[in-house]
mmCIF file of C-alpha atoms and ligand atoms in Angstrom:
data_model
loop_
_atom_site.group_PDB
_atom_site.id
_atom_site.type_symbol
_atom_site.label_atom_id
_atom_site.label_comp_id
_atom_site.label_asym_id
_atom_site.label_seq_id
_atom_site.Cartn_x
_atom_site.Cartn_y
_atom_site.Cartn_z
ATOM 1 C CA MET A 1 0.000 0.000 0.000
ATOM 2 C CA THR A 2 1.279 3.480 -0.767
ATOM 3 C CA ALA A 3 -0.181 6.305 1.263
ATOM 4 C CA GLN A 4 -1.899 9.352 -0.163
ATOM 5 C CA LEU A 5 0.500 12.260 0.104
ATOM 6 C CA ILE A 6 -0.973 15.303 1.864
ATOM 7 C CA ASP A 7 0.702 18.080 -0.102
ATOM 8 C CA GLY A 8 1.209 20.951 2.343
ATOM 9 C CA LYS A 9 2.944 23.080 -0.246
ATOM 10 C CA ALA A 10 -0.034 22.963 -2.613
ATOM 11 C CA LEU A 11 -2.607 23.400 0.178
ATOM 12 C CA ALA A 12 -0.673 26.343 1.650
ATOM 13 C CA SER A 13 -0.557 27.979 -1.781
ATOM 14 C CA THR A 14 -4.351 27.633 -2.097
ATOM 15 C CA VAL A 15 -4.838 29.076 1.405
ATOM 16 C CA ARG A 16 -2.536 32.023 0.629
ATOM 17 C CA GLY A 17 -4.506 32.668 -2.579
ATOM 18 C CA THR A 18 -7.794 32.690 -0.629
ATOM 19 C CA VAL A 19 -6.316 35.075 1.941
ATOM 20 C CA LYS A 20 -5.014 37.359 -0.804
ATOM 21 C CA ASP A 21 -8.483 37.559 -2.414
ATOM 22 C CA ALA A 22 -10.108 38.280 0.954
ATOM 23 C CA VAL A 23 -7.517 40.995 1.696
ATOM 24 C CA ALA A 24 -8.193 42.644 -1.680
ATOM 25 C CA GLN A 25 -11.940 42.575 -0.936
ATOM 26 C CA LEU A 26 -11.405 44.068 2.529
ATOM 27 C CA LYS A 27 -9.379 46.884 1.006
ATOM 28 C CA ALA A 28 -11.873 47.546 -1.814
ATOM 29 C CA GLU A 29 -15.005 47.449 0.363
ATOM 30 C CA HIS A 30 -13.768 48.946 3.633
ATOM 31 C CA GLY A 31 -10.399 50.602 2.863
ATOM 32 C CA ILE A 32 -8.738 48.404 5.482
ATOM 33 C CA ILE A 33 -5.359 46.699 5.007
ATOM 34 C CA PRO A 34 -4.445 44.007 7.532
ATOM 35 C CA GLY A 35 -1.056 44.656 9.140
ATOM 36 C CA LEU A 36 1.295 42.177 10.791
ATOM 37 C CA ALA A 37 4.105 43.330 13.096
ATOM 38 C CA VAL A 38 6.937 40.884 13.647
ATOM 39 C CA VAL A 39 9.417 41.554 16.442
ATOM 40 C CA LEU A 40 12.820 39.891 16.361
ATOM 41 C CA VAL A 41 15.173 40.322 19.305
ATOM 42 C CA GLY A 42 18.775 39.324 18.561
ATOM 43 C CA SER A 43 20.006 37.584 15.440
ATOM 44 C CA ASP A 44 19.352 33.856 15.779
ATOM 45 C CA PRO A 45 19.977 32.610 12.187
ATOM 46 C CA ALA A 46 16.923 30.282 12.077
ATOM 47 C CA SER A 47 14.690 33.085 13.421
ATOM 48 C CA GLU A 48 16.097 35.475 10.784
ATOM 49 C CA VAL A 49 15.035 33.022 8.051
ATOM 50 C CA TYR A 50 11.514 32.635 9.512
ATOM 51 C CA VAL A 51 11.064 36.396 9.935
ATOM 52 C CA ARG A 52 12.169 37.098 6.350
ATOM 53 C CA SER A 53 9.824 34.441 5.020
ATOM 54 C CA LYS A 54 6.897 35.727 7.107
ATOM 55 C CA GLY A 55 7.500 39.309 5.890
ATOM 56 C CA LYS A 56 7.678 38.218 2.241
ATOM 57 C CA GLN A 57 4.488 36.154 2.375
ATOM 58 C CA THR A 58 2.629 38.893 4.290
ATOM 59 C CA ILE A 59 3.412 41.390 1.536
ATOM 60 C CA GLU A 60 2.546 38.873 -1.208
ATOM 61 C CA ALA A 61 -0.885 38.464 0.425
ATOM 62 C CA GLY A 62 -1.446 42.226 0.057
ATOM 63 C CA MET A 63 -1.033 42.939 3.775
ATOM 64 C CA ASN A 64 1.243 45.448 5.482
ATOM 65 C CA SER A 65 4.351 43.962 7.063
ATOM 66 C CA PHE A 66 6.085 45.813 9.894
ATOM 67 C CA GLU A 67 9.397 44.390 11.062
ATOM 68 C CA PHE A 68 11.117 45.397 14.295
ATOM 69 C CA ARG A 69 14.663 44.131 14.731
ATOM 70 C CA LEU A 70 15.988 44.779 18.200
ATOM 71 C CA SER A 71 19.469 44.117 19.524
ATOM 72 C CA ALA A 72 20.091 41.010 21.647
ATOM 73 C CA ASP A 73 20.627 43.172 24.757
ATOM 74 C CA THR A 74 17.228 44.911 24.503
ATOM 75 C CA SER A 75 15.751 45.360 27.986
ATOM 76 C CA GLU A 76 12.379 43.983 29.032
ATOM 77 C CA LYS A 77 11.199 47.575 29.515
ATOM 78 C CA GLU A 78 12.105 48.530 25.930
ATOM 79 C CA LEU A 79 10.440 45.426 24.493
ATOM 80 C CA MET A 80 7.306 45.939 26.594
ATOM 81 C CA GLY A 81 7.218 49.588 25.435
ATOM 82 C CA LEU A 82 7.245 48.487 21.796
ATOM 83 C CA ILE A 83 4.484 45.914 22.394
ATOM 84 C CA GLU A 84 2.378 48.544 24.140
ATOM 85 C CA ARG A 85 2.746 50.871 21.120
ATOM 86 C CA LEU A 86 1.828 48.068 18.712
ATOM 87 C CA ASN A 87 -1.168 47.113 20.868
ATOM 88 C CA THR A 88 -2.634 50.600 20.355
ATOM 89 C CA ASP A 89 -1.556 51.102 16.712
ATOM 90 C CA PRO A 90 -4.712 50.879 14.562
ATOM 91 C CA GLU A 91 -2.680 49.806 11.512
ATOM 92 C CA VAL A 92 -1.355 46.741 13.337
ATOM 93 C CA HIS A 93 -3.781 43.825 13.611
ATOM 94 C CA GLY A 94 -1.340 41.039 14.375
ATOM 95 C CA ILE A 95 1.726 41.033 16.640
ATOM 96 C CA LEU A 96 4.222 38.212 16.648
ATOM 97 C CA VAL A 97 7.273 38.112 18.867
ATOM 98 C CA GLN A 98 9.677 35.608 17.343
ATOM 99 C CA LEU A 99 10.718 32.922 19.825
ATOM 100 C CA PRO A 100 13.079 31.961 21.336
ATOM 101 C CA LEU A 101 13.908 35.241 23.069
ATOM 102 C CA PRO A 102 17.362 35.897 24.570
ATOM 103 C CA ALA A 103 17.655 34.285 28.022
ATOM 104 C CA HIS A 104 17.334 37.546 30.006
ATOM 105 C CA LEU A 105 13.785 38.092 28.658
ATOM 106 C CA ASP A 106 10.796 36.232 30.125
ATOM 107 C CA SER A 107 8.864 34.982 27.082
ATOM 108 C CA LYS A 108 5.665 34.234 29.082
ATOM 109 C CA LEU A 109 5.584 37.806 30.378
ATOM 110 C CA VAL A 110 6.315 39.239 26.929
ATOM 111 C CA ILE A 111 3.678 37.121 25.116
ATOM 112 C CA ASN A 112 1.067 37.950 27.749
ATOM 113 C CA ALA A 113 1.731 41.671 27.189
ATOM 114 C CA ILE A 114 0.358 41.363 23.633
ATOM 115 C CA ASP A 115 -3.303 42.331 23.185
ATOM 116 C CA PRO A 116 -4.971 38.859 22.958
ATOM 117 C CA HIS A 117 -6.955 40.093 19.930
ATOM 118 C CA LYS A 118 -3.652 40.760 18.129
ATOM 119 C CA ASP A 119 -1.882 37.622 19.376
ATOM 120 C CA VAL A 120 -1.714 35.927 15.950
ATOM 121 C CA ASP A 121 0.560 33.162 17.265
ATOM 122 C CA GLY A 122 -2.232 32.164 19.687
ATOM 123 C CA PHE A 123 0.228 31.843 22.581
ATOM 124 C CA HIS A 124 -1.384 34.388 24.983
ATOM 125 C CA THR A 125 -2.847 32.708 28.072
ATOM 126 C CA THR A 126 -6.301 34.084 27.187
ATOM 127 C CA ASN A 127 -6.264 32.412 23.759
ATOM 128 C CA VAL A 128 -4.784 29.198 25.175
ATOM 129 C CA GLY A 129 -7.561 29.082 27.786
ATOM 130 C CA MET A 130 -10.295 29.858 25.271
ATOM 131 C CA VAL A 131 -9.103 27.175 22.822
ATOM 132 C CA GLY A 132 -8.848 24.789 25.791
ATOM 133 C CA THR A 133 -12.477 25.424 26.668
ATOM 134 C CA GLY A 134 -13.675 25.092 23.081
ATOM 135 C CA GLN A 135 -14.350 28.812 22.538
ATOM 136 C CA ASP A 136 -13.597 30.790 19.380
ATOM 137 C CA ALA A 137 -10.102 32.179 19.781
ATOM 138 C CA ILE A 138 -6.855 32.605 17.909
ATOM 139 C CA VAL A 139 -5.439 29.127 17.324
ATOM 140 C CA PRO A 140 -1.641 28.561 17.122
ATOM 141 C CA CYS A 141 -0.528 28.396 13.489
ATOM 142 C CA THR A 142 1.115 24.955 13.294
ATOM 143 C CA PRO A 143 -1.730 22.995 14.946
ATOM 144 C CA ARG A 144 -4.220 24.989 12.874
ATOM 145 C CA GLY A 145 -2.326 23.923 9.738
ATOM 146 C CA CYS A 146 -2.401 20.296 10.903
ATOM 147 C CA MET A 147 -6.179 20.483 11.406
ATOM 148 C CA MET A 148 -6.581 21.871 7.883
ATOM 149 C CA MET A 149 -4.543 18.976 6.537
ATOM 150 C CA LEU A 150 -6.633 16.468 8.495
ATOM 151 C CA ALA A 151 -9.754 18.091 7.032
ATOM 152 C CA GLN A 152 -8.448 17.015 3.600
ATOM 153 C CA ILE A 153 -8.742 13.393 4.701
ATOM 154 C CA TYR A 154 -11.651 13.375 7.172
ATOM 155 C CA PRO A 155 -14.839 15.365 6.580
ATOM 156 C CA ASP A 156 -15.679 14.499 10.197
ATOM 157 C CA LEU A 157 -13.106 13.692 12.873
ATOM 158 C CA ARG A 158 -15.628 12.592 15.490
ATOM 159 C CA GLY A 159 -14.793 9.306 17.163
ATOM 160 C CA LYS A 160 -11.325 8.945 15.637
ATOM 161 C CA THR A 161 -8.535 7.898 17.977
ATOM 162 C CA ALA A 162 -5.698 10.423 17.706
ATOM 163 C CA LEU A 163 -2.217 10.145 19.170
ATOM 164 C CA VAL A 164 -0.111 13.283 19.613
ATOM 165 C CA ILE A 165 3.601 12.740 20.211
ATOM 166 C CA GLY A 166 5.138 15.802 21.881
ATOM 167 C CA HIS A 167 3.525 18.115 24.432
ATOM 168 C CA SER A 168 5.119 21.505 23.834
ATOM 169 C CA ASN A 169 3.036 24.630 24.364
ATOM 170 C CA ILE A 170 3.363 25.620 20.710
ATOM 171 C CA VAL A 171 2.481 22.336 18.999
ATOM 172 C CA GLY A 172 1.648 19.223 21.046
ATOM 173 C CA LYS A 173 -0.666 20.672 23.706
ATOM 174 C CA PRO A 174 -2.764 22.899 21.395
ATOM 175 C CA MET A 175 -2.907 20.027 18.867
ATOM 176 C CA GLY A 176 -4.346 17.752 21.540
ATOM 177 C CA ARG A 177 -6.920 20.403 22.520
ATOM 178 C CA LEU A 178 -8.040 20.967 18.918
ATOM 179 C CA LEU A 179 -8.444 17.242 18.301
ATOM 180 C CA LEU A 180 -10.427 16.956 21.522
ATOM 181 C CA ASN A 181 -12.598 19.912 20.475
ATOM 182 C CA ALA A 182 -13.271 17.952 17.251
ATOM 183 C CA ASP A 183 -14.509 15.034 19.397
ATOM 184 C CA CYS A 184 -11.561 12.741 18.761
ATOM 185 C CA THR A 185 -10.386 10.381 21.475
ATOM 186 C CA VAL A 186 -7.004 11.945 22.207
ATOM 187 C CA ILE A 187 -3.798 10.593 23.711
ATOM 188 C CA VAL A 188 -0.978 13.104 24.236
ATOM 189 C CA THR A 189 2.471 11.597 24.813
ATOM 190 C CA HIS A 190 5.953 12.953 25.470
ATOM 191 C CA LYS A 191 9.476 11.870 26.218
ATOM 192 C CA SER A 192 8.508 10.260 29.539
ATOM 193 C CA SER A 193 5.753 8.147 27.949
ATOM 194 C CA THR A 194 6.678 4.475 27.991
ATOM 195 C CA ASN A 195 4.294 2.807 25.543
ATOM 196 C CA ILE A 196 4.077 5.059 22.499
ATOM 197 C CA PRO A 197 4.411 2.270 19.860
ATOM 198 C CA GLU A 198 1.420 0.377 21.357
ATOM 199 C CA LEU A 199 -0.657 3.568 21.611
ATOM 200 C CA ALA A 200 0.286 4.454 18.034
ATOM 201 C CA ARG A 201 -0.868 1.071 16.732
ATOM 202 C CA MET A 202 -4.340 1.789 18.213
ATOM 203 C CA SER A 203 -4.586 5.207 16.560
ATOM 204 C CA ASP A 204 -6.382 6.349 13.410
ATOM 205 C CA ILE A 205 -4.346 9.562 13.440
ATOM 206 C CA ILE A 206 -0.767 10.205 14.556
ATOM 207 C CA VAL A 207 0.548 13.761 14.867
ATOM 208 C CA VAL A 208 4.209 13.822 15.798
ATOM 209 C CA ALA A 209 6.104 16.929 16.962
ATOM 210 C CA ALA A 210 9.066 15.621 18.926
ATOM 211 C CA GLY A 211 12.111 16.835 16.999
ATOM 212 C CA VAL A 212 13.518 13.279 16.808
ATOM 213 C CA PRO A 213 14.435 12.165 13.268
ATOM 214 C CA GLY A 214 12.721 8.922 12.207
ATOM 215 C CA LEU A 215 11.069 8.408 15.616
ATOM 216 C CA VAL A 216 7.827 6.959 14.209
ATOM 217 C CA LYS A 217 8.528 3.577 12.618
ATOM 218 C CA ALA A 218 6.380 1.802 10.046
ATOM 219 C CA ASP A 219 5.451 -0.924 12.538
ATOM 220 C CA TRP A 220 3.990 1.704 14.922
ATOM 221 C CA ILE A 221 1.380 2.653 12.319
ATOM 222 C CA LYS A 222 -2.042 1.049 12.053
ATOM 223 C CA PRO A 223 -2.583 0.169 8.357
ATOM 224 C CA GLY A 224 -4.499 2.998 6.698
ATOM 225 C CA ALA A 225 -3.868 5.543 9.495
ATOM 226 C CA THR A 226 -3.141 9.210 8.787
ATOM 227 C CA VAL A 227 0.306 10.462 9.826
ATOM 228 C CA ILE A 228 1.031 14.189 10.233
ATOM 229 C CA ASP A 229 4.733 14.876 10.643
ATOM 230 C CA VAL A 230 5.473 18.246 12.248
ATOM 231 C CA GLY A 231 9.155 17.550 12.927
ATOM 232 C CA ILE A 232 11.854 19.500 11.115
ATOM 233 C CA ASN A 233 15.324 18.075 11.659
ATOM 234 C CA ARG A 234 18.516 18.844 9.771
ATOM 235 C CA VAL A 235 20.650 15.709 9.430
ATOM 236 C CA PRO A 236 23.890 14.868 7.600
ATOM 237 C CA ALA A 237 23.280 13.586 4.042
ATOM 238 C CA PRO A 238 26.556 12.031 2.805
ATOM 239 C CA GLU A 239 24.635 10.744 -0.242
ATOM 240 C CA ASN A 240 24.407 14.398 -1.385
ATOM 241 C CA GLY A 241 28.200 14.875 -1.293
ATOM 242 C CA VAL A 242 30.236 17.581 0.434
ATOM 243 C CA LYS A 243 29.987 21.368 0.614
ATOM 244 C CA ASP A 244 32.722 23.751 -0.604
ATOM 245 C CA ASP A 245 34.154 23.847 2.922
ATOM 246 C CA GLY A 246 34.577 20.057 2.903
ATOM 247 C CA THR A 247 31.778 19.300 5.379
ATOM 248 C CA VAL A 248 29.049 16.776 4.544
ATOM 249 C CA LYS A 249 25.888 18.228 3.015
ATOM 250 C CA THR A 250 22.706 18.112 5.104
ATOM 251 C CA LYS A 251 19.001 17.604 4.434
ATOM 252 C CA LEU A 252 15.706 18.178 6.243
ATOM 253 C CA VAL A 253 13.808 15.186 7.577
ATOM 254 C CA GLY A 254 10.765 14.806 9.791
ATOM 255 C CA ASP A 255 10.035 12.703 12.867
ATOM 256 C CA VAL A 256 8.678 9.810 10.771
ATOM 257 C CA ASP A 257 10.616 7.084 8.971
ATOM 258 C CA PHE A 258 8.874 8.325 5.839
ATOM 259 C CA ASP A 259 9.902 5.778 3.181
ATOM 260 C CA ALA A 260 8.788 2.788 5.255
ATOM 261 C CA ALA A 261 5.792 4.569 6.855
ATOM 262 C CA LYS A 262 4.231 5.524 3.523
ATOM 263 C CA GLU A 263 3.843 1.827 2.715
ATOM 264 C CA VAL A 264 1.593 1.328 5.773
ATOM 265 C CA ALA A 265 -0.187 4.655 6.336
ATOM 266 C CA GLY A 266 -3.321 5.645 4.427
ATOM 267 C CA ALA A 267 -2.238 9.300 4.204
ATOM 268 C CA ILE A 268 0.978 11.030 5.209
ATOM 269 C CA THR A 269 2.627 14.454 5.101
ATOM 270 C CA PRO A 270 6.139 14.787 3.645
ATOM 271 C CA VAL A 271 9.037 16.788 5.124
ATOM 272 C CA PRO A 272 9.828 19.210 3.620
ATOM 273 C CA GLY A 273 6.631 20.326 1.873
ATOM 274 C CA GLY A 274 4.152 19.198 4.540
ATOM 275 C CA VAL A 275 3.247 21.031 7.733
ATOM 276 C CA GLY A 276 5.989 23.681 7.332
ATOM 277 C CA PRO A 277 4.353 25.732 4.542
ATOM 278 C CA MET A 278 0.976 25.494 6.308
ATOM 279 C CA THR A 279 2.331 27.253 9.403
ATOM 280 C CA ILE A 280 2.993 30.583 7.659
ATOM 281 C CA ALA A 281 -0.209 30.271 5.598
ATOM 282 C CA CYS A 282 -2.110 29.974 8.898
ATOM 283 C CA LEU A 283 -0.296 33.017 10.267
ATOM 284 C CA LEU A 284 -1.784 34.980 7.353
ATOM 285 C CA VAL A 285 -5.215 33.469 8.083
ATOM 286 C CA ASN A 286 -4.898 34.490 11.752
ATOM 287 C CA THR A 287 -3.829 38.039 10.820
ATOM 288 C CA LEU A 288 -6.757 38.435 8.453
ATOM 289 C CA SER A 289 -9.169 37.051 11.082
ATOM 290 C CA ALA A 290 -7.731 39.382 13.748
ATOM 291 C CA CYS A 291 -8.136 42.357 11.396
ATOM 292 C CA CYS A 292 -11.786 41.489 10.709
ATOM 293 C CA HIS A 293 -12.473 40.963 14.408
ATOM 294 C CA LEU A 294 -10.817 44.258 15.440
ATOM 295 C CA ASN A 295 -12.894 46.093 12.828
ATOM 296 C CA SER A 296 -16.147 44.313 13.833
ATOM 297 C CA LEU A 297 -16.429 42.743 10.373
ATOM 298 C CA PRO A 298 -17.480 39.157 9.669
ATOM 299 C CA GLU A 299 -14.607 36.798 8.968
ATOM 300 C CA PRO A 300 -14.350 35.556 5.399
ATOM 301 C CA VAL A 301 -14.860 31.821 4.990
ATOM 302 C CA LEU A 302 -11.429 30.349 4.431
ATOM 303 C CA LEU A 303 -10.909 26.858 3.102
ATOM 304 C CA GLY A 304 -11.098 24.470 6.040
ATOM 305 C CA ALA A 305 -9.525 27.047 8.360
HETATM 306 P P1 NAD B 1 9.919 20.977 21.904
HETATM 307 O O1 NAD B 1 11.354 20.587 22.035
HETATM 308 O O2 NAD B 1 9.422 22.182 22.605
HETATM 309 O O3 NAD B 1 9.017 19.747 22.382
HETATM 310 C C1 NAD B 1 9.317 18.441 21.990
HETATM 311 C C2 NAD B 1 8.280 17.531 22.574
HETATM 312 O O4 NAD B 1 8.559 16.206 22.126
HETATM 313 C C3 NAD B 1 8.303 17.475 24.098
HETATM 314 O O5 NAD B 1 6.971 17.393 24.572
HETATM 315 C C4 NAD B 1 9.057 16.197 24.416
HETATM 316 O O6 NAD B 1 8.645 15.600 25.639
HETATM 317 C C5 NAD B 1 8.664 15.328 23.239
HETATM 318 N N1 NAD B 1 9.666 14.308 22.909
HETATM 319 C C6 NAD B 1 10.998 14.491 22.718
HETATM 320 N N2 NAD B 1 11.585 13.307 22.441
HETATM 321 C C7 NAD B 1 10.603 12.387 22.449
HETATM 322 C C8 NAD B 1 10.593 10.982 22.259
HETATM 323 N N3 NAD B 1 11.717 10.298 22.005
HETATM 324 N N4 NAD B 1 9.407 10.346 22.339
HETATM 325 C C9 NAD B 1 8.284 11.018 22.609
HETATM 326 N N5 NAD B 1 8.232 12.341 22.796
HETATM 327 C C10 NAD B 1 9.391 13.013 22.725
HETATM 328 O O7 NAD B 1 9.648 21.039 20.352
HETATM 329 P P2 NAD B 1 8.493 21.771 19.478
HETATM 330 O O8 NAD B 1 8.768 23.218 19.460
HETATM 331 O O9 NAD B 1 7.154 21.266 19.863
HETATM 332 O O10 NAD B 1 8.877 21.186 18.032
HETATM 333 C C11 NAD B 1 8.865 19.806 17.770
HETATM 334 C C12 NAD B 1 9.349 19.575 16.351
HETATM 335 O O11 NAD B 1 8.465 20.204 15.462
HETATM 336 C C13 NAD B 1 10.743 20.149 16.046
HETATM 337 O O12 NAD B 1 11.372 19.319 15.094
HETATM 338 C C14 NAD B 1 10.421 21.487 15.416
HETATM 339 O O13 NAD B 1 11.448 21.942 14.548
HETATM 340 C C15 NAD B 1 9.173 21.148 14.664
HETATM 341 N N6 NAD B 1 8.281 22.281 14.414
HETATM 342 C C16 NAD B 1 7.827 22.412 13.149
HETATM 343 C C17 NAD B 1 6.953 23.419 12.857
HETATM 344 C C18 NAD B 1 6.432 23.533 11.466
HETATM 345 O O14 NAD B 1 5.965 24.577 11.063
HETATM 346 N N7 NAD B 1 6.462 22.454 10.693
HETATM 347 C C19 NAD B 1 6.524 24.334 13.834
HETATM 348 C C20 NAD B 1 6.995 24.153 15.142
HETATM 349 C C21 NAD B 1 7.866 23.103 15.426
#
């Protein structure tokens, strides 16, 4: 059996197109342009790449992108001052503080300083609590993308058994809550869980976000199950040769032993080209939704979002 590939790249492109159309309509009918402010403190290379990509896709969707690059030694007071200004800026509808922050800054405090209505990452305690109690709120981008991908396979998730591997605040926990809100039977596991392979074999859906290359083996997967691989791991790829500096080239892999797993699963996401592109697409969806909400306008209907 070869699994159906859930093409995150193609789905994300469709979502971005829908957002772009909705943004154009918002501008034409109400003269409003959604604006996303991204705050980067320090110069972590991976964060730089994400911030650039977010800015580019925000502009391509017809939205305003505001980038704030602060030095690594920025004080909490300075950062809080900026967030306060962005909270009251009518042109800013979404605020995202790129994590991780330098060690001297308390990320919980900083995230909770963002106006929950502008918290497009969905990390503010208010949004976390509202999602946890099944209320309409801003949903974190990666789990939202995973739910959109699952909607491609299941018109109705009710009664499915879903296993989440990983319980971080940004992926695993909100993923578990969303699946529970969709009336799945949910098991959330983590690095102290002792029986993940057995639990996996009972599951119709596996969502893995552990950051462990090839963690999910083919013999963990119930035949026909859907596997969503959130993991992004850079590993050496000697088969691709060496770089100019003589070091071995690398490649991106997920948390699933993909080649073997695709022979057992019913549907599976690839890495790269799976969940990754959906995350930024969902950031655009969240920014558009926040803009509509802040302007007391109905939210446009967005493909499975
Ligand atoms: P994290 O380090 O905060 O959390 C990892 C979680 O996995 C923890 O709950 C930990 O207990 C669990 N875990 C670790 N090893 C395990 C094991 N052997 N068995 C079971 N559970 C284990 O990581 P995170 O921020 O949630 O990210 C997880 C992965 O997802 C990383 O590879 C990250 O790069 C990727 N990620 C991808 C996207 C995307 O857009 N595709 C977004 C966020 C994170």
